[in-house]
mmCIF file of C-alpha atoms in Angstrom:
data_model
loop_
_atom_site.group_PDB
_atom_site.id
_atom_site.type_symbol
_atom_site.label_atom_id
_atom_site.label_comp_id
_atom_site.label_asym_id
_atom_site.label_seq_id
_atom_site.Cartn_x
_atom_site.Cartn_y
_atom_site.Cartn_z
ATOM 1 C CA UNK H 1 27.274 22.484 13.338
ATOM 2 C CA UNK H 2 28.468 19.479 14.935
ATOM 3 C CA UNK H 3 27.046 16.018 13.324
ATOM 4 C CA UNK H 4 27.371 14.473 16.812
ATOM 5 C CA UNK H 5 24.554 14.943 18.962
ATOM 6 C CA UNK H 6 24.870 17.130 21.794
ATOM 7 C CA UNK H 7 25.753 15.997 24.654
ATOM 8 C CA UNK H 8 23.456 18.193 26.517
ATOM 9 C CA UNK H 9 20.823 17.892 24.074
ATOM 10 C CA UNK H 10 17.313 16.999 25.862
ATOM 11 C CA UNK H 11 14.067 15.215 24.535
ATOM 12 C CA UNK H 12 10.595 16.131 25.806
ATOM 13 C CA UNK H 13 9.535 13.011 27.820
ATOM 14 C CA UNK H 14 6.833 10.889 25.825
ATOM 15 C CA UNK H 15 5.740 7.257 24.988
ATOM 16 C CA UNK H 16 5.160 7.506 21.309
ATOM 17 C CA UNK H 17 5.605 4.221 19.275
ATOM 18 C CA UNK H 18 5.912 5.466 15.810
ATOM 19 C CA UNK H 19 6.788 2.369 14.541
ATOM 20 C CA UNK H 20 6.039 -1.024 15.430
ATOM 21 C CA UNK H 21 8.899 -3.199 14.894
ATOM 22 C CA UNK H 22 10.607 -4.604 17.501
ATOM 23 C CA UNK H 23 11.020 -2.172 20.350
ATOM 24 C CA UNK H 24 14.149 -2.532 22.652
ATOM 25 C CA UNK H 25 13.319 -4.930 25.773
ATOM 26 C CA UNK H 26 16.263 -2.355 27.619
ATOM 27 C CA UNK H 27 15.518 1.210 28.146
ATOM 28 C CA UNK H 28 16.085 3.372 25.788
ATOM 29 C CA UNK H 29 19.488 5.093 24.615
ATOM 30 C CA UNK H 30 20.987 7.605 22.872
ATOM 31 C CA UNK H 31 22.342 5.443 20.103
ATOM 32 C CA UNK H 32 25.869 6.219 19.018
ATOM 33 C CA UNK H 33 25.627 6.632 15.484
ATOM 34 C CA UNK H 34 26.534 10.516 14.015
ATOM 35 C CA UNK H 35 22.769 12.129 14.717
ATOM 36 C CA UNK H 36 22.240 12.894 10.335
ATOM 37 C CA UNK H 37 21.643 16.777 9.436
ATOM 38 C CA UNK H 38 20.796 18.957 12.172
ATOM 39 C CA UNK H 39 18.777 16.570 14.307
ATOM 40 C CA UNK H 40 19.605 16.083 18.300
ATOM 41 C CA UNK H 41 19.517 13.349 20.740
ATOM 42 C CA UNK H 42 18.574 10.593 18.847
ATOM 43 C CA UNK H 43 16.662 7.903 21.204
ATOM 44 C CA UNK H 44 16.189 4.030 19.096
ATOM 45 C CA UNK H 45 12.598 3.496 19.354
ATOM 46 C CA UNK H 46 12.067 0.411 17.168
ATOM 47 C CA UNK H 47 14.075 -1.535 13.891
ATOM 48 C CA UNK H 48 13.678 -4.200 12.010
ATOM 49 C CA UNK H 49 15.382 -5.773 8.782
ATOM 50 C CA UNK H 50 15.639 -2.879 6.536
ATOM 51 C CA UNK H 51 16.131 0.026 9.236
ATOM 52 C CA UNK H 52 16.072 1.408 12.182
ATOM 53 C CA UNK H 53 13.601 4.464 13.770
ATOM 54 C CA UNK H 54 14.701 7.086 16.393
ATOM 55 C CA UNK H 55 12.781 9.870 18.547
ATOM 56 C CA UNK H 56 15.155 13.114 17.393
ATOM 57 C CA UNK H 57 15.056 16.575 18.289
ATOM 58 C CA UNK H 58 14.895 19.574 15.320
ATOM 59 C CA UNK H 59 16.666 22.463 17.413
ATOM 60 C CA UNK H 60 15.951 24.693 14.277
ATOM 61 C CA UNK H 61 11.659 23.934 14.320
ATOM 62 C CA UNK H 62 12.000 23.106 17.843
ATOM 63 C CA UNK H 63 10.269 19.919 17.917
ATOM 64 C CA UNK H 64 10.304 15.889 18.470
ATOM 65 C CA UNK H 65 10.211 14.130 15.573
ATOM 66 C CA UNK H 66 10.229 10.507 14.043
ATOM 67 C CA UNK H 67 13.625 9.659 11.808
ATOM 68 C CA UNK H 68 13.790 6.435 9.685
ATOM 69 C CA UNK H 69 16.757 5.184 8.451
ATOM 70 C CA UNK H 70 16.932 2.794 5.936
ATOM 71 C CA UNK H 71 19.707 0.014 5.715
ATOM 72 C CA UNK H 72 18.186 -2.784 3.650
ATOM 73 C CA UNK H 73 19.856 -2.961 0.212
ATOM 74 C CA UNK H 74 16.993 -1.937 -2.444
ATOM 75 C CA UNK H 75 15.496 0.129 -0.188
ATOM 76 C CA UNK H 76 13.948 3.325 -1.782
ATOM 77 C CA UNK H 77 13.517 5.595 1.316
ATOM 78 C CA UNK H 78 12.073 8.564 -1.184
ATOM 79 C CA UNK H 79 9.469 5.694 -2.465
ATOM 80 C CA UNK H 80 7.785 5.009 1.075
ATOM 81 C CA UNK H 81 8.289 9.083 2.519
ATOM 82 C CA UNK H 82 6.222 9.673 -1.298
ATOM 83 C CA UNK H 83 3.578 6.903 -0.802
ATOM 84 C CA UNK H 84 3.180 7.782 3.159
ATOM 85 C CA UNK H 85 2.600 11.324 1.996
ATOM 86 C CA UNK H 86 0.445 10.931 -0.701
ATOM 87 C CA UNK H 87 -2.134 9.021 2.351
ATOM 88 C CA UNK H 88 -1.781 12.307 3.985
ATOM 89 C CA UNK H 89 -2.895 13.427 7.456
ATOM 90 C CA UNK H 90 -3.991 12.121 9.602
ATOM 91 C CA UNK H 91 -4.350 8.584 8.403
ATOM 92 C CA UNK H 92 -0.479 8.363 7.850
ATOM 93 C CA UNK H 93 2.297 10.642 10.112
ATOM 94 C CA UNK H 94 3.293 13.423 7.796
ATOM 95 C CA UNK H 95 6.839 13.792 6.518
ATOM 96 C CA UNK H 96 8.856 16.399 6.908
ATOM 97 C CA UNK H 97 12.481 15.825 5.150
ATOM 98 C CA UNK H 98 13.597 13.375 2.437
ATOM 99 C CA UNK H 99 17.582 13.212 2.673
ATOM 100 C CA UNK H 100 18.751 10.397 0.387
ATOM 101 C CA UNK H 101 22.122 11.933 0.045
ATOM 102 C CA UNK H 102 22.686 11.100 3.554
ATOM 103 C CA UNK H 103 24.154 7.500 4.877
ATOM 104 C CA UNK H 104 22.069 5.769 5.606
ATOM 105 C CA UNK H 105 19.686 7.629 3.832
ATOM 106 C CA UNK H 106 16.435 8.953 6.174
ATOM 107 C CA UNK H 107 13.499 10.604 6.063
ATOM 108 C CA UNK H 108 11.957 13.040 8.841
ATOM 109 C CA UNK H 109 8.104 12.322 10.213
ATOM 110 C CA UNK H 110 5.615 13.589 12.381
ATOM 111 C CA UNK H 111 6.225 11.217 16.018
ATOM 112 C CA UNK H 112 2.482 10.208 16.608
ATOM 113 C CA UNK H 113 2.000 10.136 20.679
ATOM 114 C CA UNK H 114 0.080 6.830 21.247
ATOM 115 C CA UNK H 115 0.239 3.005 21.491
ATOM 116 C CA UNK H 116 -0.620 0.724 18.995
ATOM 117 C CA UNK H 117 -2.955 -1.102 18.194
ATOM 118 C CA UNK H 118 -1.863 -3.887 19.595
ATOM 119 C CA UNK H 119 -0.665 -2.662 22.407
ATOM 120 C CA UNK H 120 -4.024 -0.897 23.207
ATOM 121 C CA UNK H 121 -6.208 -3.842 22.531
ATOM 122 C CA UNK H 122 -6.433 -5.358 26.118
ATOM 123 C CA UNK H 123 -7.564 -2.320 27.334
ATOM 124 C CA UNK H 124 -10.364 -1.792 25.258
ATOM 125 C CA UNK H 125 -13.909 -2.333 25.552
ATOM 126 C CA UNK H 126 -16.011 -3.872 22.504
ATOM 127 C CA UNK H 127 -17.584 -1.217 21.336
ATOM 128 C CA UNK H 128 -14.195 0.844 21.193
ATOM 129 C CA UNK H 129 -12.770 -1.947 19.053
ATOM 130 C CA UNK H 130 -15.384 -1.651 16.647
ATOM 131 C CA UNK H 131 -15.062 2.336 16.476
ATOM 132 C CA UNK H 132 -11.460 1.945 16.170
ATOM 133 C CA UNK H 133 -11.885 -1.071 13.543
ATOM 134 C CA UNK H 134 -14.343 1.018 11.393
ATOM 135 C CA UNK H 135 -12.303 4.117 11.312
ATOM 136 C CA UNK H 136 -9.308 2.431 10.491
ATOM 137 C CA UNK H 137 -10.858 0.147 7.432
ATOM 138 C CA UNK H 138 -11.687 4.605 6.436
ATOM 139 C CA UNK H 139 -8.156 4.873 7.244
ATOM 140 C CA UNK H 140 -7.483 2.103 4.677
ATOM 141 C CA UNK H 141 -10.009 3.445 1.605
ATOM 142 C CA UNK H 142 -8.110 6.679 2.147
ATOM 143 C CA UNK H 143 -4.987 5.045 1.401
ATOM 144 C CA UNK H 144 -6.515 3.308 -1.949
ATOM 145 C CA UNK H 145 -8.452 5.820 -2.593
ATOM 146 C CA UNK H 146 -4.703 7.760 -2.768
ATOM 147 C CA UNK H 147 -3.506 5.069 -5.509
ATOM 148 C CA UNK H 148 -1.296 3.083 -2.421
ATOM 149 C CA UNK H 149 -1.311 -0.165 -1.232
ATOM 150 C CA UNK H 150 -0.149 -0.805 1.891
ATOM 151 C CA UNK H 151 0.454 -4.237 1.878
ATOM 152 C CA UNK H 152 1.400 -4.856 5.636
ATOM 153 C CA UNK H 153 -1.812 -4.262 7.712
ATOM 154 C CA UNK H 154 -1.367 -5.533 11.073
ATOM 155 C CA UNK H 155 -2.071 -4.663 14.701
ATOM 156 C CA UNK H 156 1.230 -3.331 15.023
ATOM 157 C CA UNK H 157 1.702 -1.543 12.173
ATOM 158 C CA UNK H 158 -1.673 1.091 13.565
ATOM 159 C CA UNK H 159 -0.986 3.853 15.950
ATOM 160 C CA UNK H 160 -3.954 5.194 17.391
ATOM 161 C CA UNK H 161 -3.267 9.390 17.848
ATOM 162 C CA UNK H 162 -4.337 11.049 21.066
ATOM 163 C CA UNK H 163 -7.758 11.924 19.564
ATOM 164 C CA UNK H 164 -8.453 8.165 19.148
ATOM 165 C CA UNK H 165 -8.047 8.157 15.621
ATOM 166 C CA UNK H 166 -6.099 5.501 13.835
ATOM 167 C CA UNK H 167 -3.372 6.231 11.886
ATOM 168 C CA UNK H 168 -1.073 3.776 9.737
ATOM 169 C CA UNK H 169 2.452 3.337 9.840
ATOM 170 C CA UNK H 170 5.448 1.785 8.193
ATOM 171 C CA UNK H 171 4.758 1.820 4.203
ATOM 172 C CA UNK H 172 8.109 0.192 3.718
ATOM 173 C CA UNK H 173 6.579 -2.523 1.394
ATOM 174 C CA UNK H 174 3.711 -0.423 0.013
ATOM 175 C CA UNK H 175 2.807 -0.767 -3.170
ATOM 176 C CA UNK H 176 2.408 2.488 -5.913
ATOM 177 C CA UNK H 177 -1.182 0.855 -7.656
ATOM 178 C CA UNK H 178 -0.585 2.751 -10.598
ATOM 179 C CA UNK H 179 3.136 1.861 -11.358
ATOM 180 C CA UNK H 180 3.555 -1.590 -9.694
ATOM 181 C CA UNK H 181 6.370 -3.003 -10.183
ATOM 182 C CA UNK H 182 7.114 -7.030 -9.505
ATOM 183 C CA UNK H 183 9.280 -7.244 -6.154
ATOM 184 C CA UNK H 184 9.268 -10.584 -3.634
ATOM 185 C CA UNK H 185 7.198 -11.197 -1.351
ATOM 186 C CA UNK H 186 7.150 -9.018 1.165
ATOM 187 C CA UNK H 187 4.855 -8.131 4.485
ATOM 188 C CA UNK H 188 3.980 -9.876 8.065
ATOM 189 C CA UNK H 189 3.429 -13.719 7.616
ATOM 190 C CA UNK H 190 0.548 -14.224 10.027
ATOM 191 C CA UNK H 191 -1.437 -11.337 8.225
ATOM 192 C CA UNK H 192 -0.797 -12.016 4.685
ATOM 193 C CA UNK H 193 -3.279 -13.204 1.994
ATOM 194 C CA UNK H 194 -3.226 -16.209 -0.052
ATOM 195 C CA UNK H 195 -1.966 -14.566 -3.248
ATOM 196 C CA UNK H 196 0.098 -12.501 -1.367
ATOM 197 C CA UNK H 197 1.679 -15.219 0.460
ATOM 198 C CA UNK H 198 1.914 -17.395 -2.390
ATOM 199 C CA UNK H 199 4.085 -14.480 -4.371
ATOM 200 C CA UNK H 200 1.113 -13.818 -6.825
ATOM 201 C CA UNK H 201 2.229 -10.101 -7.169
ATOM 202 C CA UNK H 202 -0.217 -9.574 -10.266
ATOM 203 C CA UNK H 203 -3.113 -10.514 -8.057
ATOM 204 C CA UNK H 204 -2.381 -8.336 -5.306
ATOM 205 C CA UNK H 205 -4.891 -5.542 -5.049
ATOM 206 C CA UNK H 206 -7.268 -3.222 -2.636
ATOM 207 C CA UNK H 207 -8.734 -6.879 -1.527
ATOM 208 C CA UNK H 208 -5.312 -8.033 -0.586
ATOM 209 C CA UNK H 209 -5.622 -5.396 2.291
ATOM 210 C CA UNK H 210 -9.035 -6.163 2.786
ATOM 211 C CA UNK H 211 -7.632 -9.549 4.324
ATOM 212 C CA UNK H 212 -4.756 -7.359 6.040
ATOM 213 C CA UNK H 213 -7.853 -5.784 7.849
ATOM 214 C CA UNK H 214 -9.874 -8.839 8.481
ATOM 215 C CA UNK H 215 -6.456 -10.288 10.207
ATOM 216 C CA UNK H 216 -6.224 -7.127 12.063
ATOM 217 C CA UNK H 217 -9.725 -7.237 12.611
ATOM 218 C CA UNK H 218 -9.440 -10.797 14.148
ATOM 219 C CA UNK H 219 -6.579 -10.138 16.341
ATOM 220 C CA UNK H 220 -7.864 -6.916 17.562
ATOM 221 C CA UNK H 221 -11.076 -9.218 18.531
ATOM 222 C CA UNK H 222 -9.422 -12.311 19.971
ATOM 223 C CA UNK H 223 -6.153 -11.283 20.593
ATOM 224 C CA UNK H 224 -4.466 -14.351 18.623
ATOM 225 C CA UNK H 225 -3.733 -14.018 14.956
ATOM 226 C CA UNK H 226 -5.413 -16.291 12.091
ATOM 227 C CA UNK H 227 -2.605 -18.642 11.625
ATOM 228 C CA UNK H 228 0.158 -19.656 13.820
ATOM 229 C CA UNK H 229 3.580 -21.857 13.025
ATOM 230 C CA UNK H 230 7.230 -22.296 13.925
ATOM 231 C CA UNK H 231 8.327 -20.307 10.685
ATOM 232 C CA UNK H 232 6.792 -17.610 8.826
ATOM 233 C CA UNK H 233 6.944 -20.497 5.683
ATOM 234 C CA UNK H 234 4.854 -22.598 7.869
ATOM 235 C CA UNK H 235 2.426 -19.597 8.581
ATOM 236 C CA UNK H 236 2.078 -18.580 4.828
ATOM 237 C CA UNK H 237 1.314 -22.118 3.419
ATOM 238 C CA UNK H 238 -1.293 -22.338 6.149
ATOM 239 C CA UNK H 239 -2.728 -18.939 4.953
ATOM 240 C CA UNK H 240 -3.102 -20.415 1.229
ATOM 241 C CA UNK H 241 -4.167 -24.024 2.192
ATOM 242 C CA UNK H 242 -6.501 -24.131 5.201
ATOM 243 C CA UNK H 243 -9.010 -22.109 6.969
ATOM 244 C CA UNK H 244 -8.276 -19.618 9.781
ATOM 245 C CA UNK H 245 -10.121 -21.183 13.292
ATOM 246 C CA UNK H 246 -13.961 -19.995 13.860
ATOM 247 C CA UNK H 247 -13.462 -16.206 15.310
ATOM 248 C CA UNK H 248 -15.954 -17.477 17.768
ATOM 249 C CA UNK H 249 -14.135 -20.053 19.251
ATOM 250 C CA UNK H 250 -11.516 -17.456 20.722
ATOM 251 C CA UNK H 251 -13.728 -14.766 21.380
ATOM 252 C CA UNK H 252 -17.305 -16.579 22.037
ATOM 253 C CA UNK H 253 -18.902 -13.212 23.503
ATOM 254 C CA UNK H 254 -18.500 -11.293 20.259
ATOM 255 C CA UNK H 255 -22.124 -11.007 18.013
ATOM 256 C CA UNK H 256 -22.527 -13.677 15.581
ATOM 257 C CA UNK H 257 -22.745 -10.399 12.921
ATOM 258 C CA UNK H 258 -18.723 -9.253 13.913
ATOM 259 C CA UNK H 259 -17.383 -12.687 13.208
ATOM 260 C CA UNK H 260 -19.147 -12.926 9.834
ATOM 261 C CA UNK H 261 -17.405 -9.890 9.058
ATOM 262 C CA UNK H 262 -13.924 -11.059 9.580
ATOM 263 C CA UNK H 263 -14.306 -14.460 8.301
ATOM 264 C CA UNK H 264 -15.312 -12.864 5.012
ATOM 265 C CA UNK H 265 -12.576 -10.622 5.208
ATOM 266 C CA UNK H 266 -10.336 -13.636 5.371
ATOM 267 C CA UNK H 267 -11.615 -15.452 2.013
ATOM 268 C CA UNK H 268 -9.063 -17.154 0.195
ATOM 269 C CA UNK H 269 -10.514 -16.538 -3.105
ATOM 270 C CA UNK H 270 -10.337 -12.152 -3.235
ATOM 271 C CA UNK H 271 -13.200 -12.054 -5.134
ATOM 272 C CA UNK H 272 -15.391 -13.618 -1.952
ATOM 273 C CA UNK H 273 -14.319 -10.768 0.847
ATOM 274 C CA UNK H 274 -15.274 -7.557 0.962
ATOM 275 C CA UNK H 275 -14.322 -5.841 -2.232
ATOM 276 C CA UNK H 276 -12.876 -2.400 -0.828
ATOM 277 C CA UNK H 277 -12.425 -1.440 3.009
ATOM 278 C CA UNK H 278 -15.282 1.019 2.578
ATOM 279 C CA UNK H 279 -17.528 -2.002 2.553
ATOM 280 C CA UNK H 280 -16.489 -3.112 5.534
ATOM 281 C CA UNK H 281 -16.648 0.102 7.648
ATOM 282 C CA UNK H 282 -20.436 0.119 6.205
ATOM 283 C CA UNK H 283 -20.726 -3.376 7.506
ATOM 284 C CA UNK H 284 -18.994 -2.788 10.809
ATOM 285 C CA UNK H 285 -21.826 0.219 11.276
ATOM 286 C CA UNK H 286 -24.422 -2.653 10.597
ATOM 287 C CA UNK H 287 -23.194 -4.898 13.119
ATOM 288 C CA UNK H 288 -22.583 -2.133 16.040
ATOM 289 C CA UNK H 289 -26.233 -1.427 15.378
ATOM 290 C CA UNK H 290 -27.559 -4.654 15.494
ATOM 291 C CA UNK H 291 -25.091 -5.598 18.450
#
C-alpha cells in the first residue's frame, strides 16, 4: 500500500477539536506530508511547538481518528500515548497505535466530536459551568488517582464529548508521579502555579493541578485568565509575585461561594488550596446547592 494518501480518499464531515493548540485561521487541508502507516486523508487540525495533530482515516477499522505527531527534540511520544492511557476512558481519548519507528514518530487516538472548553464557554449557562467544572475537577482525581500529572490544565486543553462529559487532552508535558524525572519548565503561562512557574519541579504535585483547575475554573467563569502580560515571562513572575484580580470583579453575578472556590484554588502557597481535585468537586456541589 501506497504511503501517500489517496487521492480519492474521503473523511466523514465533523467539527471535532481533539487538540487545542492553535487551529488553522484557513480552512482546512489535506496536508502534504506522506499520510504514516495505513492511515488516509490526513486533514491538520491543530500544532504547536512539539507537533502537529491531523483528522485521518483507518480504511482497515473503518474509522476517523486523531494522529499526533511529534517533532520536538526530547519528545517521548510512547511516554504521553502511556500516561493518556493509563487516565483511561472517558476522561482522556483512548489510544489506539504507538508507532515510534515511524518519522516523525505518532501515535493513533480516539477523535473526540466536541468543542472545547473554551470554545463552549460563551454559550453556557451558570449552572452548566458548574456541572461541567465539577465533573472535570472528577476528571482530574481520575487522572491522579492513575499516578499522572497533567501539568497543563487549561480551558483549551478540555474537550467536552457529545454526552457533555469532559474529557482531557494533550498530556505532552504530563508528569509519571511515581517516576518523575527533573525536566524544564513546561505548560501554559497564564495557568501555571507558582512553583511550577518558578521551575520548582520537586514541589510540583496533585495541588499544582489543583491551581491548573482553579485557572480553568476562573476563565471558564469570567472568560479572562488570572494573569495577563506581553510575554509568557511577564505572566509567570506575576503568577509567583502578586495576586490574581477578585473573580468578582469580572464576573460580579457569580455567588460569593463560587469565587471563594477559585480564589483558593489559586493560593500561592500549595498547602492553602484545595488539597486534591476531589475536594473541590465536593465544594463545587456545596456551592450549586447553596446558589
Amino acid at each position: 500500500m501506497s504511503l501517500l494518501a489517496h487521492p480519492s480518499a474521503t473523511l466523514p464531515k465533523t467539527e471535532a477539536f481533539p487538540v487545542p493548540w492553535r487551529r488553522p485561521t484557513a480552512p482546512l487541508v489535506r496536508d502534504q506530508e506522506p499520510a504514516p502507516l495505513r492511515y488516509r486523508g490526513l486533514e491538520l487540525i491543530g500544532e504547536g511547538g512539539m507537533g502537529k495533530v491531523y483528522r485521518a482515516w483507518d480504511p482497515v477499522l473503518r474509522r476517523t481518528v486523531a494522529l499526533k505527531r511529534l517533532f520536538g527534540a526530547g519528545c517521548d511520544c510512547r511516554e504521553e500515548a502511556r500516561l493518556q492511557s493509563r487516565v483511561g476512558s472517558p476522561w482522556a481519548p483512548t489510544v489506539f497505535e504507538v508507532a515510534t519507528d515511524s518519522q516523525p514518530p505518532f501515535f493513533a487516538m480516539e477523535l473526540i466530536d466536541g468543542p472545547t472548553l473554551r470554545q463552549a464557554r460563551p454559550r453556557l449557562e451558570l449552572a452548566t459551568k458548574v456541572s461541567l467544572g465539577r465533573e472535570l475537577c472528577r476528571a482530574v482525581d481520575a487522572c491522579h488517582r492513575s499516578g499522572v500529572l497533567h501539568c497543563d490544565l487549561n480551558p483549551s486543553n478540555v474537550v467536552i464529548r457529545p454526552c457533555g462529559t469532559p474529557c482531557l487532552i494533550d498530556f505532552g508535558v504530563a508528569i509519571d508521579r511515581a517516576a518523575r524525572r527533573p525536566h524544564h519548565v513546561a505548560g501554559t503561562a497564564p495557568f501555571m502555579a507558582p512553583e511550577q512557574a518558578r521551575g520548582d519541579f520537586l514541589a510540583i504535585d496533585e495541588r499544582t493541578d489543583v491551581y491548573g483547575l482553579g485557572a480553568t475554573l476562573y476563565q471558564l467563569f469570567s472568560g479572562r485568565q488570572p494573569f495577563r502580560g506581553e510575554t509568557a515571562e511577564a505572566i509567570r513572575d506575576r503568577a509567583v509575585h502578586q495576586p490574581p484580580p477578585p473573580l468578582a470583579s469580572f464576573a460580579p453575578e457569580l455567588p460569593k461561594s463560587l469565587c471563594q472556590i477559585v480564589e483558593r484554588c489559586l493560593a500561592k502557597a500549595p498547602e492553602e488550596r484545595f488539597q486534591s481535585a476531589a475536594q473541590i468537586a465536593g465544594a463545587l456541589d456545596d456551592a450549586s446547592i447553596a446558589a
